[in-house]
PDB file of C-alpha atoms in Angstrom:
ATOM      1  CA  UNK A   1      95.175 163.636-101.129  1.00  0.00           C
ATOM      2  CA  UNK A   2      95.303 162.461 -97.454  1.00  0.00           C
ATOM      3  CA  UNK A   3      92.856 159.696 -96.626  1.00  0.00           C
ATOM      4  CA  UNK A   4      92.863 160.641 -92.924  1.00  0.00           C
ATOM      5  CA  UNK A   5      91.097 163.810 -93.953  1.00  0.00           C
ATOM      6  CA  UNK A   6      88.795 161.959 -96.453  1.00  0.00           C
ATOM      7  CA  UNK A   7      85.017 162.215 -94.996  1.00  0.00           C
ATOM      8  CA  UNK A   8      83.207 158.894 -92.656  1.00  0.00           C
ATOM      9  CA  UNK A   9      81.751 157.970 -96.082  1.00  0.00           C
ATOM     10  CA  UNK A  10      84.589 158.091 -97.991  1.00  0.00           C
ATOM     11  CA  UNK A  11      86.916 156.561 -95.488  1.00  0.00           C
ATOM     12  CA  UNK A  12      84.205 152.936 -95.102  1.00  0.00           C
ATOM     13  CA  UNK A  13      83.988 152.759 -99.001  1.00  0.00           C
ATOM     14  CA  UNK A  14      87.550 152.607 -99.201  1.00  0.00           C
ATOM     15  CA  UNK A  15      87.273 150.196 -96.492  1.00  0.00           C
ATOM     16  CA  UNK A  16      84.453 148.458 -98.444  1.00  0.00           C
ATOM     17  CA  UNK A  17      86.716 148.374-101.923  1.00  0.00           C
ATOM     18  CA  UNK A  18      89.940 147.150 -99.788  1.00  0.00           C
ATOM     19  CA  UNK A  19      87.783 143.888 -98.299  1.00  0.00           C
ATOM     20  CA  UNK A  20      86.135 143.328-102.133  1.00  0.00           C
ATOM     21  CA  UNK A  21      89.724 143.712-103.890  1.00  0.00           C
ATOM     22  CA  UNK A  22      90.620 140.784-100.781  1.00  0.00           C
ATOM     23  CA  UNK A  23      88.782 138.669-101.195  1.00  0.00           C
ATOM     24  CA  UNK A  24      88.458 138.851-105.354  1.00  0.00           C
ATOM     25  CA  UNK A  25      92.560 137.896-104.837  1.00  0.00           C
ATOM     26  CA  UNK A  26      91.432 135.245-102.432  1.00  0.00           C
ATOM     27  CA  UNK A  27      88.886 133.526-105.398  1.00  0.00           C
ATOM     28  CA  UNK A  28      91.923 133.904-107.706  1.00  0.00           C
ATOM     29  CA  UNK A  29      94.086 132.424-105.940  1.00  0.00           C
ATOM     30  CA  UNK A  30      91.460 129.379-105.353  1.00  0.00           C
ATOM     31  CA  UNK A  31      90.045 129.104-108.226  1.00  0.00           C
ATOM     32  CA  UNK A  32      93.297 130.465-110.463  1.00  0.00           C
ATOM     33  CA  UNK A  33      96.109 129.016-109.232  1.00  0.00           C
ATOM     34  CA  UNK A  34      94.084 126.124-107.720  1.00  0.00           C
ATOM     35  CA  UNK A  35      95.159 126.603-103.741  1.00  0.00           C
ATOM     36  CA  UNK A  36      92.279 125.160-101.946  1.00  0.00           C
ATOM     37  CA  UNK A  37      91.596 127.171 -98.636  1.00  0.00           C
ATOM     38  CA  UNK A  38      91.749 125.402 -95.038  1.00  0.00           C
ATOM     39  CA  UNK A  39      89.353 125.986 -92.865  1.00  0.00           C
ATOM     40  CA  UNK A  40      90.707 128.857 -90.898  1.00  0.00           C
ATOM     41  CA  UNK A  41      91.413 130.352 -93.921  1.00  0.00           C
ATOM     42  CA  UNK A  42      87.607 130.464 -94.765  1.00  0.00           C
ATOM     43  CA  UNK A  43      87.142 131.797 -91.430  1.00  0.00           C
ATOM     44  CA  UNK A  44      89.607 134.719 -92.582  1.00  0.00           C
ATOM     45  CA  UNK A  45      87.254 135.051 -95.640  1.00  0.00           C
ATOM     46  CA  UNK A  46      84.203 135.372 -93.558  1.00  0.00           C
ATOM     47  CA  UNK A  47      85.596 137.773 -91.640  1.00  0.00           C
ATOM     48  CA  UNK A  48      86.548 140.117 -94.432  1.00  0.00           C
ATOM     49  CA  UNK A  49      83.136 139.956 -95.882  1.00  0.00           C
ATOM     50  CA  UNK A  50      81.573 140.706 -92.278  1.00  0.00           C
ATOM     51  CA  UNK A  51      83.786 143.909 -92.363  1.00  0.00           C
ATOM     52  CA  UNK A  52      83.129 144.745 -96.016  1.00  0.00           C
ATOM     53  CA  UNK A  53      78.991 144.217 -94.923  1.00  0.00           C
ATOM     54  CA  UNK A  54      79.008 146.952 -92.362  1.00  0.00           C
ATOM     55  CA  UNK A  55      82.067 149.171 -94.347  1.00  0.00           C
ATOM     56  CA  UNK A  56      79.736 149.461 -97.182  1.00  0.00           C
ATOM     57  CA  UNK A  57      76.582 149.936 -95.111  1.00  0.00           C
ATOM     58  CA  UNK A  58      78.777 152.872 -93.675  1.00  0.00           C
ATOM     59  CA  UNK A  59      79.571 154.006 -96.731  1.00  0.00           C
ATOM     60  CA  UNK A  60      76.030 153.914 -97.900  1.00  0.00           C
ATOM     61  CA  UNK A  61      73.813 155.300 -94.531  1.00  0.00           C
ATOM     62  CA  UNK A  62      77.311 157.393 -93.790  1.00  0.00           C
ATOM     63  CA  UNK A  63      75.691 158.519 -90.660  1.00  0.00           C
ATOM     64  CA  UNK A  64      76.583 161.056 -88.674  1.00  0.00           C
ATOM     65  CA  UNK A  65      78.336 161.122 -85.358  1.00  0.00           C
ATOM     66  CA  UNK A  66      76.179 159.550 -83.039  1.00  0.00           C
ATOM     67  CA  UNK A  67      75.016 155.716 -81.443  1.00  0.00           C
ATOM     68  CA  UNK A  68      74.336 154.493 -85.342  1.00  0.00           C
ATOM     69  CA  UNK A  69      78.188 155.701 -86.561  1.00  0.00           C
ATOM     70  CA  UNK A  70      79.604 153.904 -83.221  1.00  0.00           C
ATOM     71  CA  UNK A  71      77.395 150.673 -83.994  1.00  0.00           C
ATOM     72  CA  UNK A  72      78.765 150.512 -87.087  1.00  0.00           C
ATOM     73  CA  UNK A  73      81.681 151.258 -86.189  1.00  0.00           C
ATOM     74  CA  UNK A  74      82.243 148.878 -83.397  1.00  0.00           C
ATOM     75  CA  UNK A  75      80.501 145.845 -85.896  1.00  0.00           C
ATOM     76  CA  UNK A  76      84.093 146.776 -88.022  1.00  0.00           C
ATOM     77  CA  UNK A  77      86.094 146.315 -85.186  1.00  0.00           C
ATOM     78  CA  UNK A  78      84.579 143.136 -83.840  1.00  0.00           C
ATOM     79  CA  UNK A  79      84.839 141.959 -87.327  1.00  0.00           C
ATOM     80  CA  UNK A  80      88.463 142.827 -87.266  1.00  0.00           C
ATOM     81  CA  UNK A  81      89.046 141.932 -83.587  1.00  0.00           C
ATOM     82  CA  UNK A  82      87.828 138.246 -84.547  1.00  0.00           C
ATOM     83  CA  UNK A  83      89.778 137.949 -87.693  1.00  0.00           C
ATOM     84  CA  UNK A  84      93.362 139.040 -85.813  1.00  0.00           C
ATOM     85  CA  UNK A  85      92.550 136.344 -83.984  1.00  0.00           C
ATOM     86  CA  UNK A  86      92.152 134.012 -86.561  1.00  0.00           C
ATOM     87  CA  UNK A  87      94.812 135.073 -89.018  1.00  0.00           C
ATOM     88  CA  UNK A  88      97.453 135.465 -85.608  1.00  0.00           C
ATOM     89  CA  UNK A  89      96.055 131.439 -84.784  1.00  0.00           C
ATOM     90  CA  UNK A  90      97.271 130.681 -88.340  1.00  0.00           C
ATOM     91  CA  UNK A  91     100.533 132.427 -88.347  1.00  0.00           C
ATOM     92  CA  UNK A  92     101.243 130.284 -84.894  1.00  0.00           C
ATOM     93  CA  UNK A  93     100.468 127.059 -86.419  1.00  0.00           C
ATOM     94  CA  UNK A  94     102.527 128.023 -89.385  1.00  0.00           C
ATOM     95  CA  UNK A  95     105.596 128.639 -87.355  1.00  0.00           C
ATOM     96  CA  UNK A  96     105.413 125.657 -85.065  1.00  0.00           C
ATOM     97  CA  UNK A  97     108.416 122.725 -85.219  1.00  0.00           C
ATOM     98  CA  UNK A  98     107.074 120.185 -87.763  1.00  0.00           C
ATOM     99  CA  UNK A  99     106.664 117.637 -84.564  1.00  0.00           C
ATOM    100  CA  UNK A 100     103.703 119.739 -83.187  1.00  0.00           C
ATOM    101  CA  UNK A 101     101.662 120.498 -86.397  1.00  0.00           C
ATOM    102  CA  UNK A 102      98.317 118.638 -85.652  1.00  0.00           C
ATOM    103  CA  UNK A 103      97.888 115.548 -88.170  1.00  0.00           C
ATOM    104  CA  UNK A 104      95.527 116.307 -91.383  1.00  0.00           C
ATOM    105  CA  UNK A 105      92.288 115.209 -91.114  1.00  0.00           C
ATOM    106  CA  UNK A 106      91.358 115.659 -94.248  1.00  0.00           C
ATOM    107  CA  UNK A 107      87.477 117.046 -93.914  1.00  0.00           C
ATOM    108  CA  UNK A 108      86.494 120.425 -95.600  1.00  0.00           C
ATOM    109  CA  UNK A 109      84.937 123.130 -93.229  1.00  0.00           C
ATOM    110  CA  UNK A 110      81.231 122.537 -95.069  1.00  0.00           C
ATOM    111  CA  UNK A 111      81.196 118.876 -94.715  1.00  0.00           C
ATOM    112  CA  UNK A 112      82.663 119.301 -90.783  1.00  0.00           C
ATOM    113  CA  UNK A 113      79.446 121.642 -90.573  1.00  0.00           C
ATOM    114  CA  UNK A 114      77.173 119.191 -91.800  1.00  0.00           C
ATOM    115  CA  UNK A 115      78.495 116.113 -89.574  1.00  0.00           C
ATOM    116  CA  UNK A 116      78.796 117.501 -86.478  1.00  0.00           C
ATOM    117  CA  UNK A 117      77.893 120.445 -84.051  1.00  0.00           C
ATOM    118  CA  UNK A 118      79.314 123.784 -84.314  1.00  0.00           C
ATOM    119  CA  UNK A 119      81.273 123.544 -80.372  1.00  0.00           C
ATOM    120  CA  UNK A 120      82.963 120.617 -82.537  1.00  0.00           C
ATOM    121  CA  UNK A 121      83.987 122.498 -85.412  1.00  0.00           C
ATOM    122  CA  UNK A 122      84.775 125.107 -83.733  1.00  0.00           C
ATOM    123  CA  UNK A 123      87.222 123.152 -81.709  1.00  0.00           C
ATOM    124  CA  UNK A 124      88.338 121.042 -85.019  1.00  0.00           C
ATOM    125  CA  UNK A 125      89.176 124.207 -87.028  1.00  0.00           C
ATOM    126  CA  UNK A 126      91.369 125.450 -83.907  1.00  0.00           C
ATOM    127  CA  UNK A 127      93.046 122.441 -83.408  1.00  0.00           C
ATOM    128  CA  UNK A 128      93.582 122.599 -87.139  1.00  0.00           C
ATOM    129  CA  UNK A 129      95.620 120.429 -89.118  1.00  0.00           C
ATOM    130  CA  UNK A 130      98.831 119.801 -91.697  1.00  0.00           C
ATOM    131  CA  UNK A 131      96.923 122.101 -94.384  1.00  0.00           C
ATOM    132  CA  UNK A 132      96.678 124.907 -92.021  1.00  0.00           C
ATOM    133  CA  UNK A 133     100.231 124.832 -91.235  1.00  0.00           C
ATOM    134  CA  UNK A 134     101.583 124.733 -95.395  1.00  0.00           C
ATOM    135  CA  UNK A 135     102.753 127.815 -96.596  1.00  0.00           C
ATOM    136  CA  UNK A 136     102.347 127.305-100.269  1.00  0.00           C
ATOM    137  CA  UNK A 137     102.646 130.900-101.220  1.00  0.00           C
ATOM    138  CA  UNK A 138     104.593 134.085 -99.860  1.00  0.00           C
ATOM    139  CA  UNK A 139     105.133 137.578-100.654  1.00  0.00           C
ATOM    140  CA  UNK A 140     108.274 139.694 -99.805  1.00  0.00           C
ATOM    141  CA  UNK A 141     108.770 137.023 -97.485  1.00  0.00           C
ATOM    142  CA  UNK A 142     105.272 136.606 -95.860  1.00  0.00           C
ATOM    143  CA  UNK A 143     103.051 133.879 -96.166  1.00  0.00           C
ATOM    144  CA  UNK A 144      98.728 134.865 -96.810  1.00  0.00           C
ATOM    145  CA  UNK A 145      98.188 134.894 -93.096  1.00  0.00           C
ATOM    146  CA  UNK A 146     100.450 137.077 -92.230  1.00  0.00           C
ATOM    147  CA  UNK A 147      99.284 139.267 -94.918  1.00  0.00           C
ATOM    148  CA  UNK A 148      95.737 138.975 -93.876  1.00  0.00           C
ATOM    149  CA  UNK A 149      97.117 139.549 -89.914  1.00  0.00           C
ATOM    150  CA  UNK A 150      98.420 143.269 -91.251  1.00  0.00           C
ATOM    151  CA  UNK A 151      94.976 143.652 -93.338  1.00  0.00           C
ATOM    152  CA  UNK A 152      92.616 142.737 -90.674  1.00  0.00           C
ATOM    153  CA  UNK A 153      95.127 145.667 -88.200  1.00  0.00           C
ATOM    154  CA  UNK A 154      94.874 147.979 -90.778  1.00  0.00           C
ATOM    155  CA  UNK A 155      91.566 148.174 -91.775  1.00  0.00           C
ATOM    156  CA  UNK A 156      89.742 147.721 -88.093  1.00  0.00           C
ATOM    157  CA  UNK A 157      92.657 150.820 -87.274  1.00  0.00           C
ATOM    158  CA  UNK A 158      91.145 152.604 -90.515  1.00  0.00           C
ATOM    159  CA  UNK A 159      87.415 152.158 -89.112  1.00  0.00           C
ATOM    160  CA  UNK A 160      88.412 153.093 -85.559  1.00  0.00           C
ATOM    161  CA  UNK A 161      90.051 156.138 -86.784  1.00  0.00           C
ATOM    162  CA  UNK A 162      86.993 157.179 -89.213  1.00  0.00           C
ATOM    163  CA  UNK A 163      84.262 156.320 -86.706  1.00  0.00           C
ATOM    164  CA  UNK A 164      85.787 158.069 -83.969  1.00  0.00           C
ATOM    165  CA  UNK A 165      86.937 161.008 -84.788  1.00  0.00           C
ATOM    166  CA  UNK A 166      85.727 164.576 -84.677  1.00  0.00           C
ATOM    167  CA  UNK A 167      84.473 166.011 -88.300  1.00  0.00           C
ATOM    168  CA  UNK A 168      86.230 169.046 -89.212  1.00  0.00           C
TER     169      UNK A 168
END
């Protein structure tokens, strides 16, 4: 069974099940094994579900080709676009000399929300902090961000590729 051939519908739900199946794995592993997130890692989060929102309403409406297929489409890809970003920000602070990683501040992405404005925390969460650079877990070798760098490719190549091409 070749995915590539699957139809626009079948294609986003997978999309849709491959975000859920993420981010279940991300509430195990923070409310399982008891690895708090950082803050750019809740970014990553919020990312997936943005993709898994318009994946699923894909999947659902499965339109056909046309402005509302490219909309949805393109709401993927900006979803994926910004999470690259964010994962590839993470990965960076991960591998920088232990000199440069910015100093832990210690505040939680809801309570930075609630004391200051968003330019702020915006600018906080990117300057991150000793959390953000930890690598408490890997797999064959690569820590969660990585892992979320090659999901967030994947899937906004998956959407691209469904959206965008010609039905047979």
């Amino acid at each position: 069974m070749n995915p590539f051939a699957w139809s626009f519908r079948a294609q986003f739900l997978a999309g849709f099940v491959c975000c859920a199946a993420l981010l279940g794995y991300a509430l195990y592993v923070e409310h399982g094994m008891l690895m708090m997130p950082c803050p750019l890692c809740i970014l990553q989060r919020i990312a997936f579900v943005f993709m898994g929102l318009f994946f699923l309403l894909g999947a659902i409406i499965g339109p056909r080709p046309g402005w509302l297929r490219m909309l949805n489409t393109a709401m993927v890809g900006l979803g994926a676009a910004v999470g690259v970003g964010v994962a590839g920000w993470h990965v960076r602070m991960q591998h920088l000399p232990a000199d440069e990683v910015p100093s832990c501040g210690g505040m939680e992405l809801g309570y930075m929300l609630d004391a200051f404005p968003l330019q702020t925390v915006i600018e906080k969460v990117f300057t991150g902090s000793g959390d953000c650079a930890k690598i408490d877990w890997t797999f064959l070798g690569l820590s969660m961000p990585v892992w979320t760098l090659v999901w967030f490719i994947g899937l906004g190549v998956g959407a691209l590729w469904a959206g965008l091409r010609r039905p047979a």
